[in-house]
Amino acid sequence: MEGRKTNYVIVTPVRDESAHVPKTIDSVFNQTIKPKEWVIVNDGSTDGTAAVIENAAKACEWLHPIHRCDRGYRRPGGGVVDAFNEGYEALASSSWDFIVKLDGDLSFGPAYFELCLEQFHRDASLGIGGGTICNVIDGKIVPETGPEFHVRGATKIYRRGCWEAIGGLLAAPGWDTLDEVRAQMFGWRTRTFGNILLHHHRPTGTADGIWRGLVKNGVANYMCGYHPVFMAAKCARRLGCRPYVVGAVALGYGFAKGYLTGTPQINDARVIQFVRKQQVARLLGKQTIWR
């Protein structure tokens, strides 16, 4: 990749990840193209996370730990973005081409970032990308499924031009969908790379429990302005996924809870209009960001 822009920085918010973050650290340290800088934000961990990242930093001049006070609870959506933003503000380097939001419970091969950056170099319109998350289910490695345009919040790579266009991340549930919607509005493409894999050691939703995780997703969909008919179709499709029926009920309950409790939606009518227009087109089988 000689002659191409490969300068990337990483910000990793972590909370109580002493069991998993060593795998993430080893994965980054072994990359064929290493980051220019990596800030790990210890978001008030009460286990041994702080010691793990401090020890790792002693062996690496481009790894910088930050420690936040324990607020006493997890704050879905907003908490992780607040921690990320603190890490972002602490970056010493300003001459980066890509910024990565990377979770601290992942492991991946040594060519992960090299392969991902190659995708960006092949497509100048690609603004947000990332690998495919895999979980171990019943002893088998199973890739997560979803629309190609959606890049999981655990592994987001932003091209600088796109990052500046969307103005960073919104500190609220649904942030990892809103960034993509805003990117699409500004003419950028977003895509998960199906053949570039990462191993997720804490499956999605398990930090807060599966029921709470799905309810949280439903609330996030409401806050993003999802069309009610599209959401009904999404819940219906969820009936056939584990946990069967219960998952669909949790998702629908979270969405309805947004209405019943008067939860504020994003304060951007353009985004909601764009989302709903895309979703109606999707229901009608037309071309959309879902393809």
mmCIF file of C-alpha atoms in Angstrom:
data_model
loop_
_atom_site.group_PDB
_atom_site.id
_atom_site.type_symbol
_atom_site.label_atom_id
_atom_site.label_comp_id
_atom_site.label_asym_id
_atom_site.label_seq_id
_atom_site.Cartn_x
_atom_site.Cartn_y
_atom_site.Cartn_z
ATOM 1 C CA MET A 1 0.000 0.000 0.000
ATOM 2 C CA GLU A 2 2.985 2.250 -0.602
ATOM 3 C CA GLY A 3 2.056 5.792 -1.611
ATOM 4 C CA ARG A 4 -1.494 5.489 -0.257
ATOM 5 C CA LYS A 5 -2.893 7.177 2.823
ATOM 6 C CA THR A 6 -2.725 4.741 5.707
ATOM 7 C CA ASN A 7 -2.524 7.058 8.716
ATOM 8 C CA TYR A 8 -5.209 5.995 11.136
ATOM 9 C CA VAL A 9 -5.888 6.635 14.809
ATOM 10 C CA ILE A 10 -8.002 4.537 17.170
ATOM 11 C CA VAL A 11 -10.173 5.479 20.131
ATOM 12 C CA THR A 12 -11.388 2.607 22.316
ATOM 13 C CA PRO A 13 -13.874 3.181 25.155
ATOM 14 C CA VAL A 14 -13.793 0.287 27.660
ATOM 15 C CA ARG A 15 -15.655 -0.517 30.845
ATOM 16 C CA ASP A 16 -14.948 -3.667 32.874
ATOM 17 C CA GLU A 17 -13.212 -5.446 30.003
ATOM 18 C CA SER A 18 -10.201 -6.955 31.832
ATOM 19 C CA ALA A 19 -11.120 -10.405 30.487
ATOM 20 C CA HIS A 20 -11.259 -9.290 26.857
ATOM 21 C CA VAL A 21 -9.209 -6.145 26.257
ATOM 22 C CA PRO A 22 -5.856 -8.038 26.281
ATOM 23 C CA LYS A 23 -7.027 -9.810 23.107
ATOM 24 C CA THR A 24 -7.821 -6.469 21.484
ATOM 25 C CA ILE A 25 -4.473 -5.029 22.521
ATOM 26 C CA ASP A 26 -2.597 -8.026 21.112
ATOM 27 C CA SER A 27 -4.567 -7.775 17.864
ATOM 28 C CA VAL A 28 -3.689 -4.101 17.363
ATOM 29 C CA PHE A 29 -0.051 -4.569 18.366
ATOM 30 C CA ASN A 30 0.285 -7.306 15.716
ATOM 31 C CA GLN A 31 -1.168 -5.302 12.807
ATOM 32 C CA THR A 32 0.799 -5.151 9.557
ATOM 33 C CA ILE A 33 -0.081 -1.428 9.410
ATOM 34 C CA LYS A 34 -0.043 0.010 12.911
ATOM 35 C CA PRO A 35 -2.044 3.040 14.033
ATOM 36 C CA LYS A 36 -0.420 6.427 14.370
ATOM 37 C CA GLU A 37 -1.993 6.735 17.803
ATOM 38 C CA TRP A 38 -4.344 4.750 20.026
ATOM 39 C CA VAL A 39 -6.254 6.185 22.970
ATOM 40 C CA ILE A 40 -7.972 3.703 25.289
ATOM 41 C CA VAL A 41 -10.532 5.357 27.552
ATOM 42 C CA ASN A 42 -11.159 3.429 30.748
ATOM 43 C CA ASP A 43 -14.749 4.491 31.450
ATOM 44 C CA GLY A 44 -14.853 3.961 35.219
ATOM 45 C CA SER A 45 -14.024 0.250 35.262
ATOM 46 C CA THR A 46 -14.188 -1.488 38.634
ATOM 47 C CA ASP A 47 -12.228 -4.602 37.609
ATOM 48 C CA GLY A 48 -8.605 -4.854 36.460
ATOM 49 C CA THR A 49 -9.053 -2.993 33.161
ATOM 50 C CA ALA A 50 -7.017 0.033 34.266
ATOM 51 C CA ALA A 51 -3.988 -2.094 35.152
ATOM 52 C CA VAL A 52 -4.173 -4.007 31.860
ATOM 53 C CA ILE A 53 -4.087 -0.917 29.665
ATOM 54 C CA GLU A 54 -1.459 0.839 31.821
ATOM 55 C CA ASN A 55 0.850 -2.162 31.488
ATOM 56 C CA ALA A 56 0.273 -2.283 27.736
ATOM 57 C CA ALA A 57 1.050 1.438 27.414
ATOM 58 C CA LYS A 58 4.459 0.921 29.028
ATOM 59 C CA ALA A 59 5.475 -1.202 26.049
ATOM 60 C CA CYS A 60 4.070 1.085 23.338
ATOM 61 C CA GLU A 61 4.757 4.771 22.792
ATOM 62 C CA TRP A 62 1.658 5.320 20.630
ATOM 63 C CA LEU A 63 -0.823 3.840 23.140
ATOM 64 C CA HIS A 64 -2.232 6.360 25.612
ATOM 65 C CA PRO A 65 -4.631 5.429 28.440
ATOM 66 C CA ILE A 66 -7.239 7.775 29.924
ATOM 67 C CA HIS A 67 -9.120 6.987 33.131
ATOM 68 C CA ARG A 68 -12.591 8.319 33.908
ATOM 69 C CA CYS A 69 -14.353 8.172 37.273
ATOM 70 C CA ASP A 70 -16.929 5.436 37.873
ATOM 71 C CA ARG A 71 -20.428 6.878 37.430
ATOM 72 C CA GLY A 72 -21.851 3.720 39.043
ATOM 73 C CA TYR A 73 -23.862 2.422 36.080
ATOM 74 C CA ARG A 74 -23.828 1.786 32.341
ATOM 75 C CA ARG A 75 -25.364 4.532 30.195
ATOM 76 C CA PRO A 76 -26.328 2.923 26.877
ATOM 77 C CA GLY A 77 -25.470 4.923 23.774
ATOM 78 C CA GLY A 78 -24.588 8.220 25.379
ATOM 79 C CA GLY A 79 -22.002 6.828 27.802
ATOM 80 C CA VAL A 80 -19.837 5.179 25.185
ATOM 81 C CA VAL A 81 -19.966 8.245 22.924
ATOM 82 C CA ASP A 82 -19.028 10.546 25.820
ATOM 83 C CA ALA A 83 -16.036 8.291 26.551
ATOM 84 C CA PHE A 84 -15.122 8.191 22.860
ATOM 85 C CA ASN A 85 -15.314 11.968 22.571
ATOM 86 C CA GLU A 86 -12.994 12.403 25.545
ATOM 87 C CA GLY A 87 -10.514 10.088 23.855
ATOM 88 C CA TYR A 88 -10.926 11.933 20.571
ATOM 89 C CA GLU A 89 -10.164 15.273 22.247
ATOM 90 C CA ALA A 90 -7.046 13.732 23.810
ATOM 91 C CA LEU A 91 -5.524 12.664 20.483
ATOM 92 C CA ALA A 92 -2.138 14.289 20.066
ATOM 93 C CA SER A 93 -2.028 13.638 16.334
ATOM 94 C CA SER A 94 -4.022 15.818 13.951
ATOM 95 C CA SER A 95 -2.599 14.460 10.689
ATOM 96 C CA TRP A 96 -4.715 11.322 10.390
ATOM 97 C CA ASP A 97 -6.650 10.103 7.362
ATOM 98 C CA PHE A 98 -8.973 7.661 9.161
ATOM 99 C CA ILE A 99 -10.347 7.479 12.680
ATOM 100 C CA VAL A 100 -11.493 4.191 14.208
ATOM 101 C CA LYS A 101 -13.995 3.615 16.981
ATOM 102 C CA LEU A 102 -12.981 0.176 18.229
ATOM 103 C CA ASP A 103 -14.455 -1.799 21.123
ATOM 104 C CA GLY A 104 -12.244 -3.500 23.672
ATOM 105 C CA ASP A 105 -13.752 -6.975 23.384
ATOM 106 C CA LEU A 106 -12.650 -7.859 19.851
ATOM 107 C CA SER A 107 -9.849 -9.865 18.306
ATOM 108 C CA PHE A 108 -8.822 -9.997 14.648
ATOM 109 C CA GLY A 109 -6.051 -11.022 12.283
ATOM 110 C CA PRO A 110 -2.824 -9.066 11.729
ATOM 111 C CA ALA A 111 -3.923 -7.797 8.298
ATOM 112 C CA TYR A 112 -7.312 -6.511 9.508
ATOM 113 C CA PHE A 113 -6.659 -2.789 9.097
ATOM 114 C CA GLU A 114 -4.580 -3.265 5.973
ATOM 115 C CA LEU A 115 -7.488 -5.090 4.318
ATOM 116 C CA CYS A 116 -10.044 -2.530 5.525
ATOM 117 C CA LEU A 117 -8.018 0.435 4.288
ATOM 118 C CA GLU A 118 -7.675 -1.275 0.916
ATOM 119 C CA GLN A 119 -11.483 -1.174 0.636
ATOM 120 C CA PHE A 120 -11.438 2.581 1.226
ATOM 121 C CA HIS A 121 -8.740 3.050 -1.400
ATOM 122 C CA ARG A 122 -10.793 1.140 -3.944
ATOM 123 C CA ASP A 123 -13.870 3.326 -3.364
ATOM 124 C CA ALA A 124 -13.330 7.072 -2.936
ATOM 125 C CA SER A 125 -17.003 7.518 -1.968
ATOM 126 C CA LEU A 126 -16.761 5.121 0.979
ATOM 127 C CA GLY A 127 -17.065 7.179 4.154
ATOM 128 C CA ILE A 128 -17.685 4.570 6.879
ATOM 129 C CA GLY A 129 -16.627 0.932 6.838
ATOM 130 C CA GLY A 130 -15.681 -1.966 9.062
ATOM 131 C CA GLY A 131 -15.383 -5.715 9.256
ATOM 132 C CA THR A 132 -18.016 -8.342 9.948
ATOM 133 C CA ILE A 133 -18.547 -9.207 13.613
ATOM 134 C CA CYS A 134 -18.566 -12.936 14.415
ATOM 135 C CA ASN A 135 -19.849 -14.583 17.594
ATOM 136 C CA VAL A 136 -19.353 -18.109 18.898
ATOM 137 C CA ILE A 137 -22.745 -19.824 19.069
ATOM 138 C CA ASP A 138 -23.026 -23.474 20.092
ATOM 139 C CA GLY A 139 -19.299 -23.838 19.494
ATOM 140 C CA LYS A 140 -19.442 -22.425 15.969
ATOM 141 C CA ILE A 141 -18.208 -19.072 14.657
ATOM 142 C CA VAL A 142 -21.266 -17.316 13.253
ATOM 143 C CA PRO A 143 -21.086 -13.957 11.405
ATOM 144 C CA GLU A 144 -23.691 -11.385 12.412
ATOM 145 C CA THR A 145 -26.199 -10.556 9.712
ATOM 146 C CA GLY A 146 -27.694 -7.208 8.804
ATOM 147 C CA PRO A 147 -27.992 -4.672 6.000
ATOM 148 C CA GLU A 148 -24.726 -4.133 4.157
ATOM 149 C CA PHE A 149 -24.797 -0.366 4.744
ATOM 150 C CA HIS A 150 -24.777 -0.795 8.536
ATOM 151 C CA VAL A 151 -21.359 -1.022 10.167
ATOM 152 C CA ARG A 152 -21.493 -2.298 13.729
ATOM 153 C CA GLY A 153 -20.661 0.267 16.379
ATOM 154 C CA ALA A 154 -17.954 -2.021 17.737
ATOM 155 C CA THR A 155 -15.745 -1.481 14.689
ATOM 156 C CA LYS A 156 -16.261 1.764 12.778
ATOM 157 C CA ILE A 157 -13.667 3.262 10.466
ATOM 158 C CA TYR A 158 -14.392 6.823 9.299
ATOM 159 C CA ARG A 159 -12.685 8.537 6.392
ATOM 160 C CA ARG A 160 -11.668 12.003 7.533
ATOM 161 C CA GLY A 161 -13.774 13.837 4.954
ATOM 162 C CA CYS A 162 -16.865 11.911 6.014
ATOM 163 C CA TRP A 163 -16.113 12.376 9.708
ATOM 164 C CA GLU A 164 -15.898 16.136 9.258
ATOM 165 C CA ALA A 165 -19.088 16.198 7.167
ATOM 166 C CA ILE A 166 -21.216 14.409 9.802
ATOM 167 C CA GLY A 167 -19.730 16.443 12.634
ATOM 168 C CA GLY A 168 -18.788 13.532 14.883
ATOM 169 C CA LEU A 169 -21.048 11.259 16.922
ATOM 170 C CA LEU A 170 -24.351 11.984 18.653
ATOM 171 C CA ALA A 171 -24.286 10.966 22.336
ATOM 172 C CA ALA A 172 -27.532 8.994 22.356
ATOM 173 C CA PRO A 173 -28.872 5.483 21.694
ATOM 174 C CA GLY A 174 -28.855 4.861 17.954
ATOM 175 C CA TRP A 175 -25.661 6.855 17.374
ATOM 176 C CA ASP A 176 -24.247 4.035 15.234
ATOM 177 C CA THR A 177 -27.167 4.293 12.822
ATOM 178 C CA LEU A 178 -27.466 8.068 12.814
ATOM 179 C CA ASP A 179 -23.848 8.507 11.743
ATOM 180 C CA GLU A 180 -24.505 6.324 8.692
ATOM 181 C CA VAL A 181 -27.753 8.076 7.824
ATOM 182 C CA ARG A 182 -26.065 11.457 8.005
ATOM 183 C CA ALA A 183 -23.153 10.155 5.926
ATOM 184 C CA GLN A 184 -25.580 8.904 3.266
ATOM 185 C CA MET A 185 -27.340 12.291 3.281
ATOM 186 C CA PHE A 186 -24.043 13.969 2.440
ATOM 187 C CA GLY A 187 -23.357 11.563 -0.424
ATOM 188 C CA TRP A 188 -21.009 9.109 1.295
ATOM 189 C CA ARG A 189 -21.358 5.354 1.129
ATOM 190 C CA THR A 190 -21.236 3.098 4.205
ATOM 191 C CA ARG A 191 -20.500 -0.612 4.107
ATOM 192 C CA THR A 192 -19.639 -3.676 6.150
ATOM 193 C CA PHE A 193 -16.878 -5.761 4.579
ATOM 194 C CA GLY A 194 -18.323 -9.253 4.405
ATOM 195 C CA ASN A 195 -15.040 -11.099 3.987
ATOM 196 C CA ILE A 196 -13.043 -9.271 6.698
ATOM 197 C CA LEU A 197 -13.878 -10.836 10.035
ATOM 198 C CA LEU A 198 -13.542 -9.967 13.721
ATOM 199 C CA HIS A 199 -14.281 -12.165 16.727
ATOM 200 C CA HIS A 200 -16.583 -10.526 19.289
ATOM 201 C CA HIS A 201 -15.917 -11.974 22.747
ATOM 202 C CA ARG A 202 -18.945 -10.348 24.366
ATOM 203 C CA PRO A 203 -21.910 -10.874 21.976
ATOM 204 C CA THR A 204 -24.136 -7.914 21.201
ATOM 205 C CA GLY A 205 -26.570 -7.082 23.985
ATOM 206 C CA THR A 206 -25.100 -9.327 26.663
ATOM 207 C CA ALA A 207 -23.584 -6.475 28.700
ATOM 208 C CA ASP A 208 -27.089 -5.354 29.691
ATOM 209 C CA GLY A 209 -28.870 -8.669 29.116
ATOM 210 C CA ILE A 210 -30.504 -9.783 25.871
ATOM 211 C CA TRP A 211 -33.987 -8.457 26.750
ATOM 212 C CA ARG A 212 -32.665 -5.060 27.833
ATOM 213 C CA GLY A 213 -30.372 -4.915 24.825
ATOM 214 C CA LEU A 214 -33.246 -5.447 22.388
ATOM 215 C CA VAL A 215 -35.498 -2.993 24.235
ATOM 216 C CA LYS A 216 -32.646 -0.481 24.024
ATOM 217 C CA ASN A 217 -32.443 -1.090 20.272
ATOM 218 C CA GLY A 218 -36.180 -0.477 19.948
ATOM 219 C CA VAL A 219 -35.886 2.817 21.814
ATOM 220 C CA ALA A 220 -32.901 3.749 19.652
ATOM 221 C CA ASN A 221 -34.929 3.048 16.503
ATOM 222 C CA TYR A 222 -37.661 5.333 17.838
ATOM 223 C CA MET A 223 -35.141 8.076 18.608
ATOM 224 C CA CYS A 224 -33.753 7.777 15.070
ATOM 225 C CA GLY A 225 -37.246 8.438 13.695
ATOM 226 C CA TYR A 226 -37.974 5.003 12.217
ATOM 227 C CA HIS A 227 -41.288 4.744 10.352
ATOM 228 C CA PRO A 228 -43.845 2.774 12.449
ATOM 229 C CA VAL A 229 -44.796 0.543 9.507
ATOM 230 C CA PHE A 230 -41.161 -0.243 8.790
ATOM 231 C CA MET A 231 -40.640 -1.010 12.482
ATOM 232 C CA ALA A 232 -43.620 -3.386 12.458
ATOM 233 C CA ALA A 233 -42.071 -5.221 9.504
ATOM 234 C CA LYS A 234 -38.728 -5.344 11.303
ATOM 235 C CA CYS A 235 -40.357 -6.878 14.391
ATOM 236 C CA ALA A 236 -42.208 -9.411 12.260
ATOM 237 C CA ARG A 237 -38.956 -10.457 10.631
ATOM 238 C CA ARG A 238 -37.358 -10.728 14.080
ATOM 239 C CA LEU A 239 -39.869 -13.437 15.079
ATOM 240 C CA GLY A 240 -37.731 -16.062 13.375
ATOM 241 C CA CYS A 241 -34.490 -15.064 15.122
ATOM 242 C CA ARG A 242 -33.178 -16.097 18.514
ATOM 243 C CA PRO A 243 -34.553 -15.552 21.069
ATOM 244 C CA TYR A 244 -37.664 -16.511 19.126
ATOM 245 C CA VAL A 245 -40.751 -14.307 19.584
ATOM 246 C CA VAL A 246 -39.334 -12.745 22.760
ATOM 247 C CA GLY A 247 -36.794 -10.800 20.713
ATOM 248 C CA ALA A 248 -39.482 -9.321 18.483
ATOM 249 C CA VAL A 249 -41.604 -8.410 21.502
ATOM 250 C CA ALA A 250 -38.648 -6.698 23.200
ATOM 251 C CA LEU A 251 -37.819 -4.719 20.055
ATOM 252 C CA GLY A 252 -41.428 -3.623 19.568
ATOM 253 C CA TYR A 253 -41.827 -2.789 23.244
ATOM 254 C CA GLY A 254 -38.746 -0.561 23.157
ATOM 255 C CA PHE A 255 -40.076 1.284 20.101
ATOM 256 C CA ALA A 256 -43.508 1.780 21.681
ATOM 257 C CA LYS A 257 -41.885 2.839 24.948
ATOM 258 C CA GLY A 258 -40.358 5.794 23.128
ATOM 259 C CA TYR A 259 -43.825 7.058 22.228
ATOM 260 C CA LEU A 260 -45.417 6.254 25.593
ATOM 261 C CA THR A 261 -42.718 7.981 27.642
ATOM 262 C CA GLY A 262 -42.357 10.961 25.335
ATOM 263 C CA THR A 263 -38.694 10.231 24.706
ATOM 264 C CA PRO A 264 -37.227 12.994 22.517
ATOM 265 C CA GLN A 265 -36.284 12.046 18.980
ATOM 266 C CA ILE A 266 -33.236 13.474 17.249
ATOM 267 C CA ASN A 267 -33.515 17.192 16.730
ATOM 268 C CA ASP A 268 -33.032 17.074 12.978
ATOM 269 C CA ALA A 269 -36.156 16.827 10.824
ATOM 270 C CA ARG A 270 -34.031 16.302 7.707
ATOM 271 C CA VAL A 271 -32.560 13.092 9.105
ATOM 272 C CA ILE A 272 -35.954 11.694 10.135
ATOM 273 C CA GLN A 273 -37.417 12.560 6.733
ATOM 274 C CA PHE A 274 -34.487 10.882 4.980
ATOM 275 C CA VAL A 275 -34.755 7.754 7.152
ATOM 276 C CA ARG A 276 -38.492 7.363 6.618
ATOM 277 C CA LYS A 277 -38.278 7.994 2.882
ATOM 278 C CA GLN A 278 -35.643 5.278 2.599
ATOM 279 C CA GLN A 279 -37.686 2.870 4.723
ATOM 280 C CA VAL A 280 -40.897 3.354 2.751
ATOM 281 C CA ALA A 281 -38.941 2.806 -0.460
ATOM 282 C CA ARG A 282 -37.499 -0.370 1.066
ATOM 283 C CA LEU A 283 -40.991 -1.674 1.888
ATOM 284 C CA LEU A 284 -41.997 -0.988 -1.717
ATOM 285 C CA GLY A 285 -38.984 -2.896 -3.056
ATOM 286 C CA LYS A 286 -37.244 0.172 -4.463
ATOM 287 C CA GLN A 287 -33.547 1.086 -4.444
ATOM 288 C CA THR A 288 -32.462 2.359 -1.018
ATOM 289 C CA ILE A 289 -29.466 2.447 1.299
ATOM 290 C CA TRP A 290 -30.482 -1.136 2.115
ATOM 291 C CA ARG A 291 -29.820 -1.841 -1.609
#
